[in-house]
CSV table of C-alpha atoms and ligand atoms in Angstrom, one decimal:
chain,number,residue,atom,x,y,z
A,1,MET,CA,-6.1,1.5,-20.8
A,2,LYS,CA,-3.8,3.8,-22.8
A,3,ASP,CA,-0.3,2.4,-22.9
A,4,THR,CA,1.8,5.5,-22.5
A,5,GLY,CA,2.0,6.5,-18.9
A,6,GLU,CA,3.4,3.6,-16.9
A,7,SER,CA,4.0,4.8,-13.4
A,8,LYS,CA,5.4,8.2,-13.9
A,9,ASP,CA,8.5,9.8,-12.4
A,10,GLN,CA,6.9,11.9,-9.7
A,11,GLN,CA,7.2,12.1,-6.0
A,12,LEU,CA,3.6,11.1,-5.1
A,13,THR,CA,1.3,9.0,-7.2
A,14,VAL,CA,-2.3,8.3,-6.1
A,15,ALA,CA,-4.2,5.5,-7.8
A,16,LEU,CA,-7.8,4.3,-7.2
A,17,ARG,CA,-9.0,0.7,-7.7
A,18,ILE,CA,-12.7,-0.2,-7.7
A,19,ARG,CA,-13.0,-4.0,-7.2
A,20,PRO,CA,-15.7,-6.0,-8.9
A,21,LEU,CA,-19.1,-6.4,-7.3
A,22,SER,CA,-19.0,-9.4,-5.0
A,23,ASP,CA,-21.5,-12.3,-5.0
A,24,ALA,CA,-22.5,-11.3,-1.5
A,25,GLU,CA,-23.2,-7.8,-2.6
A,26,LEU,CA,-25.2,-9.1,-5.6
A,27,GLU,CA,-27.3,-11.3,-3.4
A,28,GLU,CA,-28.0,-8.3,-1.2
A,29,GLY,CA,-29.4,-6.5,-4.2
A,30,ALA,CA,-26.6,-3.9,-4.4
A,31,THR,CA,-26.3,-1.7,-7.4
A,32,ILE,CA,-23.1,-0.3,-8.7
A,33,ILE,CA,-22.5,3.4,-7.8
A,34,ALA,CA,-18.8,3.8,-8.3
A,35,HIS,CA,-17.7,4.1,-11.9
A,36,LYS,CA,-14.5,4.9,-13.7
A,37,VAL,CA,-15.2,7.8,-16.1
A,38,ASP,CA,-11.8,7.7,-17.8
A,39,ASP,CA,-8.2,6.7,-16.9
A,40,GLN,CA,-8.0,9.4,-14.2
A,41,MET,CA,-11.6,10.2,-13.1
A,42,VAL,CA,-14.0,8.3,-10.9
A,43,VAL,CA,-17.6,9.2,-10.2
A,44,LEU,CA,-19.6,8.2,-7.1
A,45,LEU,CA,-23.3,8.3,-7.4
A,46,ASP,CA,-25.5,9.0,-4.4
A,47,PRO,CA,-27.5,5.8,-3.9
A,48,MET,CA,-30.5,7.9,-2.9
A,49,GLU,CA,-30.6,9.3,-6.4
A,50,ASP,CA,-31.1,7.5,-9.7
A,51,PRO,CA,-28.1,5.0,-9.9
A,52,ASP,CA,-28.3,4.8,-13.7
A,53,ASP,CA,-27.9,8.5,-14.3
A,54,ILE,CA,-24.1,8.6,-14.7
A,55,LEU,CA,-24.2,11.6,-17.0
A,56,ARG,CA,-26.0,13.8,-14.4
A,57,ALA,CA,-23.5,13.0,-11.7
A,58,HIS,CA,-20.7,13.5,-14.1
A,59,ARG,CA,-21.9,17.1,-14.5
A,60,SER,CA,-22.0,17.8,-10.8
A,61,ARG,CA,-18.4,18.4,-9.8
A,62,GLU,CA,-18.5,17.4,-6.2
A,63,LYS,CA,-19.2,13.8,-7.1
A,64,THR,CA,-16.1,13.2,-9.3
A,65,TYR,CA,-12.6,12.5,-8.0
A,66,MET,CA,-9.3,12.7,-9.8
A,67,PHE,CA,-6.3,10.4,-9.5
A,68,ASP,CA,-3.1,9.8,-11.4
A,69,VAL,CA,-4.7,6.6,-12.5
A,70,ALA,CA,-8.0,4.9,-12.0
A,71,PHE,CA,-8.8,1.1,-12.3
A,72,ASP,CA,-12.1,-0.7,-12.2
A,73,TYR,CA,-13.3,-4.4,-12.3
A,74,SER,CA,-11.6,-4.8,-15.8
A,75,ALA,CA,-8.1,-4.0,-14.6
A,76,THR,CA,-5.7,-6.9,-14.4
A,77,GLN,CA,-3.2,-7.4,-11.6
A,78,ASP,CA,-0.4,-6.8,-14.1
A,79,GLU,CA,-2.0,-3.5,-15.2
A,80,VAL,CA,-2.3,-2.3,-11.6
A,81,TYR,CA,1.3,-3.2,-11.0
A,82,ARG,CA,2.6,-1.6,-14.2
A,83,TYR,CA,0.9,1.7,-13.8
A,84,THR,CA,1.7,2.2,-10.1
A,85,THR,CA,4.8,0.3,-8.9
A,86,LYS,CA,6.9,-0.9,-11.7
A,87,GLY,CA,8.5,2.5,-12.3
A,88,LEU,CA,9.9,2.5,-8.8
A,89,ILE,CA,12.4,-0.3,-9.5
A,90,GLU,CA,14.8,1.8,-11.5
A,91,GLY,CA,15.1,4.3,-8.7
A,92,LEU,CA,15.5,1.5,-6.1
A,93,ILE,CA,18.5,0.2,-8.0
A,94,SER,CA,19.9,3.7,-8.2
A,95,GLY,CA,19.6,4.1,-4.4
A,96,TYR,CA,16.3,5.8,-4.0
A,97,ASN,CA,13.8,4.7,-1.3
A,98,ALA,CA,10.1,4.2,-2.2
A,99,THR,CA,6.8,3.3,-0.5
A,100,VAL,CA,3.6,1.7,-1.9
A,101,PHE,CA,0.5,1.7,0.2
A,102,ALA,CA,-2.8,-0.1,-0.2
A,103,TYR,CA,-5.5,2.0,1.5
A,104,GLY,CA,-9.2,1.4,2.0
A,105,PRO,CA,-12.0,-0.2,4.0
A,106,THR,CA,-11.9,-3.9,4.9
A,107,GLY,CA,-13.1,-6.1,2.1
A,108,CYS,CA,-12.3,-3.6,-0.7
A,109,GLY,CA,-9.3,-5.4,-2.2
A,110,LYS,CA,-6.1,-4.2,-0.5
A,111,THR,CA,-4.7,-7.7,0.1
A,112,TYR,CA,-5.8,-8.8,-3.3
A,113,THR,CA,-3.8,-5.9,-4.8
A,114,MET,CA,-0.7,-6.4,-2.7
A,115,LEU,CA,-0.5,-10.2,-2.1
A,116,GLY,CA,-3.0,-11.5,-4.6
A,117,THR,CA,-3.5,-15.2,-5.1
A,118,ASP,CA,-1.4,-18.1,-6.4
A,119,ARG,CA,-2.9,-17.7,-9.9
A,120,GLU,CA,-3.2,-13.9,-9.7
A,121,PRO,CA,-0.2,-12.7,-7.8
A,122,GLY,CA,-0.1,-9.1,-6.7
A,123,ILE,CA,2.3,-6.3,-6.4
A,124,TYR,CA,4.7,-8.0,-3.9
A,125,VAL,CA,5.7,-10.8,-6.1
A,126,ARG,CA,5.6,-8.9,-9.4
A,127,THR,CA,7.9,-6.2,-7.9
A,128,LEU,CA,10.4,-8.7,-6.5
A,129,ASN,CA,10.5,-10.6,-9.8
A,130,ASP,CA,11.2,-7.5,-11.8
A,131,LEU,CA,13.7,-6.3,-9.2
A,132,PHE,CA,15.7,-9.5,-9.6
A,133,LYS,CA,15.5,-9.2,-13.4
A,134,ALA,CA,16.6,-5.6,-13.4
A,135,ILE,CA,19.6,-6.4,-11.2
A,136,GLU,CA,20.6,-9.3,-13.5
A,137,GLU,CA,20.5,-6.9,-16.4
A,138,THR,CA,22.5,-4.1,-14.9
A,139,SER,CA,25.9,-4.0,-16.5
A,140,ASP,CA,27.8,-2.0,-13.8
A,141,ASP,CA,30.5,-3.5,-11.5
A,142,MET,CA,28.3,-3.3,-8.5
A,143,GLN,CA,27.3,-6.3,-6.4
A,144,TYR,CA,23.7,-6.3,-5.4
A,145,SER,CA,22.0,-8.1,-2.6
A,146,VAL,CA,18.3,-8.1,-1.9
A,147,SER,CA,16.6,-9.0,1.3
A,148,MET,CA,13.1,-8.9,2.5
A,149,SER,CA,11.3,-8.8,5.8
A,150,TYR,CA,7.6,-9.0,6.5
A,151,LEU,CA,6.1,-7.5,9.6
A,152,GLU,CA,2.9,-6.4,11.2
A,153,ILE,CA,2.1,-3.2,13.1
A,154,TYR,CA,-0.9,-4.1,15.3
A,155,ASN,CA,-1.9,-1.9,18.2
A,156,GLU,CA,1.3,0.2,17.7
A,157,MET,CA,3.4,-3.0,18.3
A,158,ILE,CA,5.6,-4.6,15.7
A,159,ARG,CA,5.6,-8.4,15.1
A,160,ASP,CA,7.7,-10.4,12.7
A,161,LEU,CA,5.3,-12.2,10.4
A,162,LEU,CA,8.1,-14.6,9.3
A,163,ASN,CA,8.9,-15.5,12.9
A,164,PRO,CA,5.8,-14.7,14.9
A,165,SER,CA,7.2,-16.3,18.1
A,166,SER,CA,9.9,-13.7,18.4
A,167,GLY,CA,7.6,-11.3,20.3
A,168,PHE,CA,7.4,-7.6,19.9
A,169,LEU,CA,10.2,-5.8,18.1
A,170,ASP,CA,11.6,-2.3,18.6
A,171,LEU,CA,12.5,0.5,16.1
A,172,ARG,CA,16.1,1.6,16.4
A,173,GLU,CA,18.3,4.1,14.6
A,174,ASP,CA,21.5,2.5,13.4
A,175,SER,CA,24.9,4.3,13.2
A,176,LYS,CA,24.0,5.9,9.9
A,177,GLY,CA,20.7,7.2,11.3
A,178,GLU,CA,18.6,4.7,9.3
A,179,ILE,CA,15.5,3.3,11.1
A,180,GLN,CA,15.8,-0.4,11.6
A,181,VAL,CA,13.5,-3.0,13.1
A,182,ALA,CA,15.7,-4.7,15.7
A,183,GLY,CA,15.9,-8.5,15.4
A,184,ILE,CA,13.6,-8.8,12.3
A,185,THR,CA,14.1,-11.8,10.1
A,186,GLU,CA,15.7,-10.9,6.8
A,187,VAL,CA,15.3,-13.4,4.0
A,188,SER,CA,17.7,-13.0,1.1
A,189,THR,CA,17.2,-13.6,-2.6
A,190,ILE,CA,15.0,-16.6,-3.4
A,191,ASN,CA,12.7,-17.4,-6.3
A,192,ALA,CA,9.2,-16.0,-6.8
A,193,ARG,CA,7.4,-19.2,-5.8
A,194,GLU,CA,9.2,-19.4,-2.5
A,195,ILE,CA,8.5,-15.7,-1.9
A,196,MET,CA,4.8,-16.2,-2.5
A,197,GLU,CA,4.8,-19.2,-0.1
A,198,LEU,CA,6.6,-17.2,2.6
A,199,LEU,CA,4.2,-14.3,2.2
A,200,MET,CA,1.1,-16.4,2.1
A,201,LYS,CA,2.3,-18.1,5.3
A,202,GLY,CA,3.2,-14.8,6.9
A,203,ASN,CA,-0.2,-13.4,6.0
A,204,LYS,CA,-1.9,-16.1,7.9
A,205,GLN,CA,0.0,-14.8,11.0
A,206,ARG,CA,-1.6,-11.4,10.7
A,207,THR,CA,-3.8,-10.5,13.7
A,208,GLN,CA,-7.4,-10.8,12.8
A,209,GLU,CA,-10.1,-9.8,15.4
A,210,PRO,CA,-13.8,-10.3,14.8
A,211,THR,CA,-15.8,-7.1,15.1
A,212,ALA,CA,-19.4,-6.4,14.8
A,213,ALA,CA,-19.0,-5.0,11.2
A,214,ASN,CA,-16.8,-7.7,9.8
A,215,GLN,CA,-15.8,-11.2,10.9
A,216,THR,CA,-12.3,-11.0,9.6
A,217,SER,CA,-11.7,-7.3,9.9
A,218,SER,CA,-8.1,-6.7,9.5
A,219,ARG,CA,-6.8,-4.3,12.1
A,220,SER,CA,-3.1,-4.7,11.4
A,221,HIS,CA,-0.8,-3.0,8.9
A,222,ALA,CA,1.2,-5.6,7.0
A,223,VAL,CA,4.6,-4.3,5.8
A,224,LEU,CA,6.8,-5.9,3.3
A,225,GLN,CA,10.3,-4.3,3.5
A,226,VAL,CA,12.7,-4.9,0.6
A,227,VAL,CA,16.3,-3.8,1.0
A,228,VAL,CA,18.6,-3.4,-1.9
A,229,ARG,CA,22.3,-3.1,-1.0
A,230,GLN,CA,25.0,-2.2,-3.5
A,231,GLN,CA,28.6,-2.9,-2.9
A,232,SER,CA,31.5,-2.0,-5.1
A,233,ARG,CA,34.8,-3.9,-5.2
A,234,CYS,CA,37.8,-1.7,-4.5
A,235,ARG,CA,41.1,-3.5,-4.4
A,236,ASP,CA,39.4,-6.7,-3.4
A,237,ILE,CA,37.5,-5.0,-0.6
A,238,LEU,CA,33.7,-4.9,-0.8
A,239,GLN,CA,32.3,-1.5,0.3
A,240,GLU,CA,28.7,-0.7,0.7
A,241,VAL,CA,28.0,2.3,-1.5
A,242,ARG,CA,24.2,2.4,-1.7
A,243,PHE,CA,21.3,1.2,0.4
A,244,ALA,CA,17.7,1.6,-0.7
A,245,ARG,CA,14.5,0.4,0.8
A,246,LEU,CA,11.1,-0.3,-0.7
A,247,PHE,CA,8.1,-0.6,1.7
A,248,MET,CA,5.0,-2.3,0.3
A,249,ILE,CA,2.2,-1.9,2.8
A,250,ASP,CA,-1.2,-3.5,3.2
A,251,LEU,CA,-2.8,-1.0,5.6
A,252,ALA,CA,-5.4,-1.8,8.2
A,253,GLY,CA,-9.0,-1.2,7.2
A,254,SER,CA,-9.9,2.5,7.1
A,255,GLU,CA,-13.6,2.1,8.0
A,256,ARG,CA,-14.6,4.4,10.8
A,257,ALA,CA,-14.5,3.1,14.3
A,258,SER,CA,-18.0,4.4,14.9
A,259,GLN,CA,-19.4,1.9,12.4
A,260,THR,CA,-17.9,-1.1,14.1
A,261,GLN,CA,-19.5,-0.4,17.5
A,262,ASN,CA,-16.1,-0.6,19.1
A,263,ARG,CA,-15.9,-1.0,22.8
A,264,GLY,CA,-13.1,-1.6,25.2
A,265,GLN,CA,-10.1,-3.4,23.6
A,266,ARG,CA,-11.5,-2.9,20.1
A,267,LEU,CA,-11.9,0.8,20.7
A,268,LYS,CA,-8.2,1.1,21.7
A,269,GLU,CA,-7.2,-0.8,18.6
A,270,GLY,CA,-9.4,1.4,16.5
A,271,ALA,CA,-7.8,4.5,18.0
A,272,HIS,CA,-4.3,3.2,17.2
A,273,ILE,CA,-5.3,2.4,13.7
A,274,ASN,CA,-6.8,5.8,13.2
A,275,ARG,CA,-3.7,7.3,14.7
A,276,SER,CA,-1.4,5.5,12.2
A,277,LEU,CA,-3.7,6.3,9.3
A,278,LEU,CA,-4.1,9.8,10.4
A,279,ALA,CA,-0.4,10.3,10.9
A,280,LEU,CA,0.2,8.8,7.5
A,281,GLY,CA,-2.4,11.0,5.9
A,282,ASN,CA,-0.8,14.1,7.6
A,283,CYS,CA,2.6,13.1,6.3
A,284,ILE,CA,1.3,12.5,2.8
A,285,ASN,CA,-0.6,15.8,2.9
A,286,ALA,CA,2.5,17.7,4.0
A,287,LEU,CA,4.5,16.1,1.2
A,288,SER,CA,2.0,17.0,-1.4
A,289,GLU,CA,2.0,20.7,-0.4
A,290,LYS,CA,3.9,22.2,-3.3
A,291,ASN,CA,5.2,25.4,-1.7
A,292,GLY,CA,3.5,25.3,1.7
A,293,ASN,CA,4.6,24.0,5.0
A,294,LYS,CA,6.6,20.9,4.4
A,295,TYR,CA,7.1,20.0,8.1
A,296,VAL,CA,6.3,16.4,8.5
A,297,ASN,CA,5.9,14.8,11.9
A,298,TYR,CA,7.0,11.2,11.6
A,299,ARG,CA,7.0,10.8,15.4
A,300,ASP,CA,3.2,10.5,15.7
A,301,SER,CA,3.0,6.7,15.0
A,302,LYS,CA,5.0,3.5,14.6
A,303,LEU,CA,4.1,3.3,11.0
A,304,THR,CA,5.4,6.8,10.1
A,305,ARG,CA,8.5,6.4,12.3
A,306,LEU,CA,9.3,3.3,10.3
A,307,LEU,CA,8.8,5.1,7.1
A,308,LYS,CA,10.7,8.2,8.1
A,309,ASP,CA,13.5,7.7,5.4
A,310,SER,CA,11.1,6.5,2.8
A,311,LEU,CA,8.5,9.3,2.6
A,312,GLY,CA,9.5,12.6,1.2
A,313,GLY,CA,13.0,13.8,0.4
A,314,ASN,CA,14.2,11.8,-2.6
A,315,SER,CA,11.7,9.0,-2.0
A,316,ARG,CA,8.8,8.2,-4.1
A,317,THR,CA,5.4,7.3,-2.7
A,318,VAL,CA,2.5,5.5,-4.3
A,319,MET,CA,-0.9,5.2,-2.7
A,320,ILE,CA,-3.5,2.8,-4.1
A,321,ALA,CA,-6.8,3.5,-2.6
A,322,HIS,CA,-9.5,0.8,-2.8
A,323,ILE,CA,-13.3,0.9,-2.8
A,324,SER,CA,-16.2,-1.4,-3.4
A,325,PRO,CA,-18.5,-0.4,-6.3
A,326,ALA,CA,-21.6,-1.2,-4.3
A,327,SER,CA,-24.4,1.1,-3.2
A,328,LEU,CA,-24.2,-0.3,0.4
A,329,ALA,CA,-20.6,1.0,0.7
A,330,PHE,CA,-21.5,4.6,-0.2
A,331,GLU,CA,-20.3,6.1,3.1
A,332,ASP,CA,-17.0,4.2,3.1
A,333,SER,CA,-16.4,4.9,-0.5
A,334,ARG,CA,-17.0,8.6,-0.2
A,335,ASN,CA,-14.6,8.8,2.8
A,336,THR,CA,-11.9,6.8,0.9
A,337,LEU,CA,-12.3,8.9,-2.2
A,338,THR,CA,-12.1,12.1,-0.2
A,339,TYR,CA,-9.0,10.9,1.7
A,340,ALA,CA,-7.2,9.8,-1.4
A,341,ASP,CA,-8.2,12.9,-3.4
A,342,ARG,CA,-7.0,15.1,-0.6
A,343,ALA,CA,-3.6,13.4,-0.8
A,344,LYS,CA,-2.9,14.9,-4.2
B,401,ADP,P1,-9.1,-6.2,2.0
B,401,ADP,O1,-7.7,-6.7,2.1
B,401,ADP,O2,-9.1,-4.8,1.6
B,401,ADP,O3,-9.9,-6.4,3.3
B,401,ADP,P2,-9.5,-8.3,0.1
B,401,ADP,O4,-8.3,-8.1,-0.7
B,401,ADP,O5,-9.4,-9.4,1.1
B,401,ADP,O6,-9.9,-7.0,0.9
B,401,ADP,O7,-10.7,-8.5,-0.8
B,401,ADP,C1,-12.0,-9.0,-0.4
B,401,ADP,C2,-12.5,-10.1,-1.3
B,401,ADP,O8,-12.7,-9.5,-2.6
B,401,ADP,C3,-11.5,-11.2,-1.5
B,401,ADP,O9,-12.2,-12.4,-1.6
B,401,ADP,C4,-10.8,-10.9,-2.8
B,401,ADP,O10,-10.3,-12.0,-3.4
B,401,ADP,C5,-11.9,-10.2,-3.6
B,401,ADP,N1,-11.3,-9.2,-4.5
B,401,ADP,C6,-10.8,-8.0,-4.1
B,401,ADP,N2,-10.4,-7.3,-5.2
B,401,ADP,C7,-10.6,-8.0,-6.3
B,401,ADP,C8,-10.4,-7.9,-7.7
B,401,ADP,N3,-9.8,-6.8,-8.2
B,401,ADP,N4,-10.8,-8.9,-8.5
B,401,ADP,C9,-11.3,-10.0,-8.0
B,401,ADP,N5,-11.6,-10.2,-6.7
B,401,ADP,C10,-11.2,-9.3,-5.8
B,402,MG,MG1,-6.8,-7.6,3.8
């Protein structure tokens, strides 16, 4: 990976990560059909055709997809972080909001990218670590405070993952017109190890419903909200001068409802997930229109309402789309690549 373009200074960055082939896929005899061609291009081979003929597919334009940055099995957690999210920290300290999404079908690596494991922590912990470091290194007279909240949007309802017994929470606009989650737990600055423990614990509280397609299909959006407040001291009185928010979101699986044979309750959940993902897609599309209609309807879902101040305007958005490399995942991969490619 070339070492020049760490996450660039642009409003919308779209990345694509192809996870390694899993043991289960290997056992099922899957072949690899999604390849990274270069640092920005991915090719998806049709499994009905010769899977080894990368060159031929490379020549046929409809099978290649472009991104700001593409990662495959060889990418480390640190690389994914550096080329997508790290560049947001400077803006955050200067008062600019930002949002990072992990998008893709269940099982394709969204949680791995965002939360990661104890030994291979993901974007959540790396970002918080670097944010604390950056604040320590700032030489201005500001006082900074950082707090985090971790919540779930499931079935268009909001739950506090750090305090699941608190029931469903509402979105409210505060006196400055900022959207807030009323009553959410805010944890202030702690060290990386404690953050990881909190998030791991919070993640276990995410709603998981078995469906026909996947035993642990994740139908909830997990949202880590990081708030950076800056205060300046003026004649011994502290005044809040800046407020910036970073949302890091592990989206619900994007697989189509039709594939999971949804019925009844599941169908309703699927509809809500699609609504949030659709609303999000529409928002991102509107933002990426260079000169066209920039009207963005945030009202369409809980997720987009929550993100109202953190998408568009002066905010920066990063979407990391995820796919499996396996032949069996062709349909889902094509849908994901199309959705993410469309976002640019
Ligand atoms: P999702 O959150 O999209 O449903 P997960 O993040 O849970 O998917 O990933 C599914 C499985 O694949 C997990 O066991 C995870 O550890 C593994 N996995 C995903 N991405 C990677 C990767 N880049 N490298 C190694 N293992 C991965
Ligand atoms: Mg997950």
